[in-house]
Coordinates of C-alpha atoms in Angstrom, one line a residue:
Chain B
M241 CA 41.6 -1.4 35.3
A242 CA 40.8 -4.1 32.8
G243 CA 37.0 -3.8 33.6
A244 CA 37.0 -0.1 33.0
K245 CA 38.5 -0.5 29.6
E246 CA 35.8 -3.0 28.6
I247 CA 33.1 -0.6 29.8
R248 CA 34.7 2.2 27.7
T249 CA 34.6 0.1 24.5
K250 CA 31.0 -0.9 25.3
I251 CA 30.0 2.8 25.7
K252 CA 31.7 3.6 22.4
S253 CA 29.8 0.9 20.6
V254 CA 26.4 1.9 22.1
Q255 CA 27.2 5.5 21.1
N256 CA 27.9 4.4 17.5
T257 CA 24.6 2.4 17.4
S258 CA 22.7 5.4 18.7
K259 CA 24.3 7.6 15.9
I260 CA 22.9 5.1 13.4
T261 CA 19.5 4.9 14.8
K262 CA 19.3 8.7 15.1
A263 CA 20.3 9.0 11.4
M264 CA 17.7 6.4 10.4
E265 CA 15.1 8.3 12.4
M266 CA 15.7 11.5 10.6
V267 CA 15.8 9.8 7.2
A268 CA 12.5 8.1 8.0
A269 CA 10.9 11.4 9.1
S270 CA 11.8 13.1 5.8
K271 CA 10.7 10.1 3.7
M272 CA 7.4 10.0 5.6
R273 CA 6.6 13.5 4.7
R274 CA 7.1 12.7 1.0
A275 CA 5.2 9.4 1.3
Q276 CA 2.3 11.3 2.8
E277 CA 2.3 13.7 -0.1
R278 CA 2.1 10.8 -2.5
M279 CA -0.7 9.3 -0.5
K280 CA -2.6 12.6 -0.9
A281 CA -1.8 12.7 -4.6
A282 CA -3.3 9.3 -5.2
R283 CA -6.5 10.1 -3.4
P284 CA -8.5 12.1 -6.1
Y285 CA -8.2 9.3 -8.6
A286 CA -9.2 6.6 -6.1
E287 CA -12.2 8.7 -5.0
K288 CA -13.3 9.5 -8.5
I289 CA -13.1 6.0 -9.7
R290 CA -14.9 4.7 -6.6
K291 CA -17.7 7.1 -7.3
V292 CA -18.0 6.0 -10.9
V293 CA -17.9 2.3 -10.0
G294 CA -20.4 2.9 -7.2
H295 CA -22.7 4.6 -9.7
L296 CA -22.3 1.7 -12.1
G297 CA -23.2 -0.7 -9.4
S298 CA -26.4 1.1 -8.4
S299 CA -27.6 2.0 -11.9
H300 CA -28.8 -0.9 -13.8
P301 CA -26.9 -1.5 -16.9
E302 CA -28.0 -4.4 -19.1
Y303 CA -24.6 -6.2 -18.5
K304 CA -23.6 -7.6 -15.2
H305 CA -19.9 -7.8 -14.8
P306 CA -18.5 -10.9 -13.0
F307 CA -16.8 -8.6 -10.5
L308 CA -20.2 -7.4 -9.4
I309 CA -21.8 -10.8 -8.9
E310 CA -21.5 -12.6 -5.5
R311 CA -20.9 -16.3 -5.7
A312 CA -20.4 -19.1 -3.2
V313 CA -16.9 -18.8 -1.8
K314 CA -14.7 -21.9 -2.0
K315 CA -11.4 -20.3 -2.6
V316 CA -10.2 -16.8 -1.9
G317 CA -7.3 -14.7 -3.1
L318 CA -5.5 -12.5 -0.6
I319 CA -3.3 -9.5 -1.4
V320 CA -0.8 -8.9 1.4
V321 CA 0.8 -5.4 1.4
T322 CA 3.9 -5.3 3.6
T323 CA 7.2 -3.5 3.7
D324 CA 10.4 -4.7 2.0
R325 CA 12.7 -3.9 4.9
G326 CA 12.5 -4.4 8.7
L327 CA 13.4 -2.1 11.6
C328 CA 10.0 -0.6 11.6
G329 CA 8.6 -1.7 14.9
G330 CA 5.6 -4.1 15.0
L331 CA 4.1 -2.9 11.8
N332 CA 4.4 -6.2 9.8
I333 CA 3.9 -8.4 12.8
N334 CA 0.6 -6.7 13.7
L335 CA -0.5 -7.2 10.1
F336 CA 0.5 -10.9 10.1
K337 CA -1.5 -11.4 13.4
K338 CA -4.5 -9.9 11.8
A339 CA -4.0 -12.0 8.6
L340 CA -3.6 -15.2 10.7
N341 CA -6.9 -14.6 12.4
Q342 CA -8.6 -14.3 9.0
L343 CA -6.8 -17.4 7.8
D344 CA -8.0 -19.3 10.8
E345 CA -11.6 -18.3 10.0
W346 CA -11.2 -19.3 6.4
D347 CA -9.6 -22.5 7.4
S348 CA -12.6 -23.4 9.7
Q349 CA -14.9 -22.7 6.7
K350 CA -12.9 -24.9 4.5
V351 CA -12.0 -22.0 2.2
E352 CA -8.9 -22.4 0.3
L353 CA -6.4 -19.6 -0.2
E354 CA -4.2 -18.1 -2.8
V355 CA -1.8 -15.3 -1.8
V356 CA -0.2 -12.4 -3.7
T357 CA 2.5 -10.6 -1.7
L358 CA 3.5 -7.1 -2.3
G359 CA 6.7 -6.5 -0.3
G360 CA 9.5 -8.7 0.8
K361 CA 8.5 -9.3 4.4
G362 CA 5.1 -10.7 3.4
L363 CA 6.8 -13.0 0.9
S364 CA 9.1 -14.5 3.4
F365 CA 6.4 -14.8 6.1
F366 CA 3.8 -16.6 3.8
K367 CA 6.6 -18.6 2.3
R368 CA 7.5 -20.0 5.7
L369 CA 3.8 -20.5 6.4
G370 CA 3.6 -22.6 3.3
A371 CA 0.8 -20.7 1.7
K372 CA 0.2 -20.9 -2.0
I373 CA 1.7 -17.7 -3.3
V374 CA 0.7 -17.2 -6.9
A375 CA 2.4 -13.9 -7.6
E376 CA 4.7 -11.4 -5.8
A377 CA 6.3 -8.0 -6.2
S378 CA 9.0 -6.8 -3.9
H379 CA 11.6 -4.1 -3.9
L380 CA 9.0 -1.5 -4.8
G381 CA 11.1 1.2 -3.1
D382 CA 10.0 4.4 -1.5
K383 CA 8.2 5.5 -4.6
P384 CA 6.1 2.6 -5.8
E385 CA 4.7 2.9 -9.3
I386 CA 1.4 1.4 -10.6
T387 CA 3.3 -0.5 -13.3
D388 CA 5.1 -2.5 -10.5
I389 CA 1.9 -3.9 -9.2
I390 CA -0.3 -4.4 -12.3
G391 CA 1.1 -7.8 -13.0
S392 CA 0.6 -9.3 -9.6
V393 CA -3.0 -8.0 -9.4
Q394 CA -3.7 -9.2 -12.9
V395 CA -2.9 -12.8 -11.8
L396 CA -5.6 -12.8 -9.2
L397 CA -8.1 -11.0 -11.4
K398 CA -7.5 -13.6 -14.1
N399 CA -8.0 -16.4 -11.7
Y400 CA -11.2 -14.8 -10.6
H401 CA -12.4 -14.5 -14.2
D402 CA -11.5 -18.2 -14.7
G403 CA -13.6 -19.1 -11.7
D404 CA -10.6 -20.4 -9.7
I405 CA -11.2 -18.1 -6.9
D406 CA -14.5 -16.6 -5.7
A407 CA -13.4 -13.5 -3.8
I408 CA -10.4 -11.3 -3.5
Y409 CA -9.4 -9.6 -0.2
M410 CA -6.6 -7.3 0.5
I411 CA -4.8 -6.7 3.8
G412 CA -2.7 -3.6 4.4
N413 CA -1.9 -0.9 6.9
R414 CA -4.0 2.2 7.2
F415 CA -2.2 5.4 8.2
V416 CA -4.1 6.8 11.1
N417 CA -1.4 9.2 12.3
T418 CA 2.4 9.2 12.9
M419 CA 2.0 7.2 16.1
A420 CA -0.7 4.8 15.0
Q421 CA -1.0 2.4 12.0
Q422 CA -3.9 0.0 11.7
A423 CA -3.8 -3.3 9.9
E424 CA -7.1 -3.6 7.9
I425 CA -8.6 -6.2 5.7
H426 CA -10.9 -5.3 2.8
K427 CA -12.9 -7.2 0.3
L428 CA -11.9 -6.1 -3.2
V429 CA -13.9 -8.4 -5.4
P430 CA -16.9 -8.8 -5.7
V431 CA -17.1 -5.1 -5.7
V432 CA -19.4 -3.7 -3.0
P433 CA -21.1 -0.7 -4.6
S434 CA -21.1 2.4 -2.6
T435 CA -24.6 3.7 -1.8
D436 CA -24.4 7.5 -2.1
D437 CA -27.6 9.3 -1.6
E438 CA -27.1 11.5 -4.6
L439 CA -27.2 8.4 -6.8
K440 CA -30.7 7.3 -5.7
H441 CA -32.5 8.6 -8.8
H442 CA -32.2 6.4 -11.9
W443 CA -30.2 7.6 -14.7
D444 CA -27.5 5.9 -16.8
Y445 CA -24.5 6.8 -18.8
I446 CA -24.1 6.6 -22.5
Y447 CA -21.6 3.8 -22.9
E448 CA -19.2 4.0 -25.7
P449 CA -18.7 1.5 -27.3
D450 CA -20.8 -0.5 -24.9
S451 CA -21.2 -1.1 -21.2
K452 CA -19.3 -4.4 -21.2
E453 CA -16.2 -2.9 -22.6
V454 CA -16.3 0.1 -20.4
L455 CA -16.9 -1.9 -17.2
D456 CA -14.1 -4.4 -18.0
N457 CA -11.8 -1.5 -18.5
L458 CA -12.9 0.5 -15.4
L459 CA -13.1 -2.3 -12.9
D460 CA -9.6 -3.5 -13.6
R461 CA -8.4 0.0 -13.0
Y462 CA -10.5 0.3 -9.9
I463 CA -9.0 -2.7 -8.2
E464 CA -5.5 -1.6 -9.3
S465 CA -6.1 1.8 -7.9
L466 CA -7.2 0.4 -4.6
V467 CA -4.2 -1.8 -4.4
Y468 CA -1.9 1.0 -5.4
T469 CA -3.4 3.4 -2.8
S470 CA -2.8 0.7 -0.2
V471 CA 0.9 0.2 -1.3
V472 CA 1.5 4.0 -1.2
E473 CA -0.2 4.2 2.2
N474 CA 1.9 1.3 3.5
V475 CA 5.1 3.2 2.6
A476 CA 3.9 6.1 4.7
C477 CA 3.1 3.7 7.5
E478 CA 6.5 2.1 7.2
M479 CA 8.3 5.4 7.5
A480 CA 6.2 6.5 10.4
A481 CA 6.7 3.2 12.2
R482 CA 10.4 3.3 11.5
M483 CA 10.7 6.8 12.8
V484 CA 9.0 5.9 16.1
A485 CA 11.0 2.7 16.5
M486 CA 14.3 4.4 15.8
K487 CA 13.4 7.3 18.2
S488 CA 12.8 4.8 21.0
A489 CA 16.0 3.0 20.1
T490 CA 17.9 6.2 20.3
D491 CA 16.3 7.0 23.6
N492 CA 17.1 3.5 24.9
A493 CA 20.7 3.9 23.8
G494 CA 21.0 7.2 25.7
D495 CA 19.7 5.4 28.9
L496 CA 22.1 2.6 28.4
I497 CA 25.1 5.0 28.0
K498 CA 24.1 6.8 31.2
E499 CA 24.0 3.5 33.1
L500 CA 27.3 2.4 31.7
Q501 CA 28.9 5.7 32.5
L502 CA 27.8 5.3 36.1
I503 CA 29.2 1.8 36.3
Y504 CA 32.4 3.1 34.7
N505 CA 32.8 5.9 37.2
K506 CA 32.2 3.6 40.1
E507 CA 34.8 1.2 38.8
R508 CA 37.3 4.0 38.4
Q509 CA 36.7 5.3 41.9
A510 CA 37.0 1.8 43.4
A511 CA 40.3 1.4 41.6
I512 CA 41.6 4.7 43.0
T513 CA 40.5 3.9 46.5
Q514 CA 42.2 0.5 46.3
E515 CA 45.4 2.0 45.1
I516 CA 45.4 4.6 47.9
S517 CA 44.7 2.0 50.6
E518 CA 47.5 -0.1 49.1
I519 CA 50.0 2.8 49.3
V520 CA 48.8 3.7 52.9
S521 CA 49.1 0.2 54.1
G522 CA 52.5 -0.2 52.4
A523 CA 53.7 3.0 54.1
A524 CA 52.4 1.8 57.5
A525 CA 54.3 -1.5 57.1
V526 CA 57.5 0.4 56.6
Chain R
M104 CA -17.9 34.8 -20.4
A105 CA -19.1 31.7 -22.2
M106 CA -20.5 28.7 -20.4
T107 CA -17.8 26.5 -18.9
I108 CA -17.5 22.9 -17.7
H109 CA -15.2 21.8 -14.9
V110 CA -12.4 19.5 -15.9
D111 CA -10.4 17.2 -13.6
I112 CA -7.5 15.2 -15.0
V113 CA -6.2 12.7 -12.5
S114 CA -3.9 9.7 -12.6
A115 CA -3.5 7.0 -10.0
E116 CA -0.2 8.6 -8.9
E117 CA -1.0 12.3 -9.1
H118 CA -3.5 15.1 -9.7
I119 CA -2.7 16.6 -13.1
Y120 CA -5.2 19.4 -13.8
S121 CA -8.3 20.9 -12.4
G122 CA -10.2 23.9 -13.7
P123 CA -12.9 25.2 -16.0
A124 CA -12.9 24.9 -19.8
E125 CA -15.3 25.9 -22.6
M126 CA -14.7 22.7 -24.5
V127 CA -12.9 19.4 -24.0
Y128 CA -11.5 17.2 -26.7
A129 CA -10.5 13.7 -25.8
P130 CA -9.3 10.7 -27.8
A131 CA -12.2 8.2 -27.0
I132 CA -11.8 4.7 -28.2
M133 CA -14.3 5.2 -31.0
G134 CA -12.8 8.4 -32.2
E135 CA -12.2 11.8 -30.9
V136 CA -15.0 13.4 -28.9
G137 CA -15.7 17.0 -28.1
I138 CA -17.5 17.7 -24.9
A139 CA -19.3 21.0 -24.4
P140 CA -20.9 22.1 -21.2
R141 CA -24.2 20.3 -20.3
H142 CA -23.2 17.2 -22.3
T143 CA -25.3 14.2 -21.4
P144 CA -23.6 11.7 -19.0
L145 CA -21.1 9.6 -21.0
I146 CA -18.4 7.1 -20.1
S147 CA -15.8 5.8 -22.5
P148 CA -12.3 4.3 -22.5
L149 CA -9.6 6.6 -24.0
K150 CA -6.9 5.8 -26.5
P151 CA -3.4 7.0 -26.0
G152 CA -3.4 10.6 -27.3
E153 CA -3.9 14.2 -26.6
V154 CA -6.6 15.7 -24.3
R155 CA -7.1 19.3 -25.4
L156 CA -8.9 21.9 -23.3
D157 CA -10.3 25.1 -24.9
L158 CA -10.0 27.6 -22.1
G159 CA -11.7 30.5 -24.0
N160 CA -10.0 33.7 -25.3
G161 CA -8.1 31.5 -27.7
K162 CA -6.2 29.9 -24.9
E163 CA -5.6 26.1 -24.9
E164 CA -4.1 23.4 -22.7
F165 CA -2.7 20.1 -23.9
F166 CA -2.2 16.9 -22.0
F167 CA -0.7 13.8 -23.4
I168 CA -2.3 10.6 -21.9
S169 CA -1.4 7.0 -22.4
G170 CA -5.0 5.9 -22.2
G171 CA -7.6 5.9 -19.5
V172 CA -11.2 6.5 -19.0
L173 CA -13.4 9.5 -19.7
E174 CA -16.4 10.3 -17.5
V175 CA -18.8 13.1 -18.4
Q176 CA -21.4 14.6 -16.2
P177 CA -23.4 17.7 -17.3
H178 CA -21.0 20.1 -15.5
V179 CA -18.0 17.9 -14.8
V180 CA -15.6 16.1 -17.0
T181 CA -13.2 13.6 -15.4
V182 CA -10.3 12.1 -17.2
L183 CA -8.9 9.1 -15.3
S184 CA -5.5 8.9 -17.0
D185 CA -3.3 5.8 -17.0
T186 CA 0.3 6.3 -16.1
A187 CA 1.4 3.1 -17.8
I188 CA 0.9 2.0 -21.4
R189 CA -1.9 -0.6 -21.2
A190 CA -2.7 -3.3 -23.6
H191 CA -4.1 -6.7 -23.0
D192 CA -0.9 -8.6 -24.0
L193 CA 1.3 -6.2 -22.0
D194 CA -0.9 -6.9 -18.9
E195 CA -0.6 -10.6 -19.5
A196 CA 3.2 -10.3 -19.8
A197 CA 3.3 -8.4 -16.5
A198 CA 1.1 -11.1 -14.9
I199 CA 3.3 -13.9 -16.1
E200 CA 6.4 -12.0 -14.9
A201 CA 4.8 -11.6 -11.4
K202 CA 3.9 -15.3 -11.3
K203 CA 7.4 -16.3 -12.3
R204 CA 8.9 -14.2 -9.5
A205 CA 6.6 -16.0 -7.0
E206 CA 7.6 -19.4 -8.3
E207 CA 11.2 -18.6 -8.1
A208 CA 10.9 -17.3 -4.6
L209 CA 9.0 -20.4 -3.6
S210 CA 11.0 -23.2 -5.2
D211 CA 10.9 -25.1 -1.8
Q212 CA 7.3 -24.7 -1.0
K213 CA 5.2 -26.9 1.3
S214 CA 1.6 -27.6 0.4
D215 CA -0.5 -26.9 3.4
I216 CA -0.6 -23.9 5.6
D217 CA 0.9 -24.3 9.1
V218 CA -1.0 -21.6 10.9
A219 CA -0.3 -23.2 14.3
K220 CA 3.4 -23.2 13.7
A221 CA 3.4 -19.5 12.8
R222 CA 1.3 -18.7 15.8
A223 CA 3.8 -20.5 18.0
E224 CA 6.6 -18.5 16.4
I225 CA 4.9 -15.2 17.1
A226 CA 4.1 -16.2 20.6
A227 CA 7.7 -17.1 21.2
A228 CA 8.9 -13.7 19.8
A229 CA 6.3 -11.9 22.0
A230 CA 7.6 -13.9 25.1
Q231 CA 11.2 -12.9 24.2
I232 CA 10.2 -9.2 24.0
A233 CA 8.4 -9.5 27.4
A234 CA 11.4 -11.1 29.0
I235 CA 13.7 -8.5 27.7
Q236 CA 11.5 -5.7 29.0
K237 CA 11.3 -7.4 32.4
L238 CA 15.1 -7.7 32.5
K239 CA 15.4 -4.0 31.8
I240 CA 13.0 -3.1 34.6
N241 CA 14.8 -5.3 37.1
R242 CA 18.3 -4.1 36.2

């Protein structure tokens, strides 16, 4: 019964694997809940700052910030938000596919590219791609903090100020629900002012000390808050995707065990039958 | 009850406070400001310091913030608080740090983007997955 023993070891190893995937599924589920809460917590700030920036864009201050001025695009900066770890289904791959389409488009328009990666997977992908990565931040963990990403974002913002790049885009995953995550690409700079109806009538703030300083301050924070929101959302996406991937892995392991068990039983029966027929034919010979 | 103004204190990472107050004191960059209800729209950066809310009846709330932005509308005050200590040179140091990390990670970088190659790799991976699934069905 050498075959049977092999199958038994195989079943054992699949069982162990399914224990691991089951545990990962449950860990991801609980982490997802916390990530979603953080996502919700980050929302008021992002909404508030978007409103204020939208207002600044539509009111007419005497000073036009460079972030609000469109210019001919020769080189763009792309912020790529990915996970640090794998085993989360097609989350990162879908994002890279989307990014590649955009890269193709830019390539055909002879637009050059600078990349900032947030997350280890994006770094290794764009590194292999040979893209020009100007800054990166990885190992952000399950609880990213805004301090972790400020530096990377500042690199691109500075390049924009210096006129090296003419637009900044960001690609990240949007959390639709537990089963669905959508890779989305957004233009961060130049800022597209929101056109809320309530802001139609003309009024303006008192700027203290002056509009230039206030806007400089605010727009940096606005971009950072957008990036931060995306990073937090990506954590929720990662956990949801991992949960689903691990659930299907556990299910598959269950199927595999059933099949192996069936083969094992057949093998065992065949061995018994053979033994009986050997005994019977032996007795008949005597 | 005296006239009140709604106050929201939020940071990028969490919602800190929301509620009415009779008076708001905040450390604006040009000096401390006191905001009463129906204040004219105002926007100003904040220094690290203390935001004080006068809730009426002698009750007060204090929040320490490490800088941020104050936005005032006639009936709403919003404090967009920073979670990190911000200063120009600190930001620059963080930026240099992020750049350095990228450079270290990329010590063997090629110059042009090989989109076609990456496409091929993805296609190969997709084909592998399809083949595995077919095998599973046929088994």
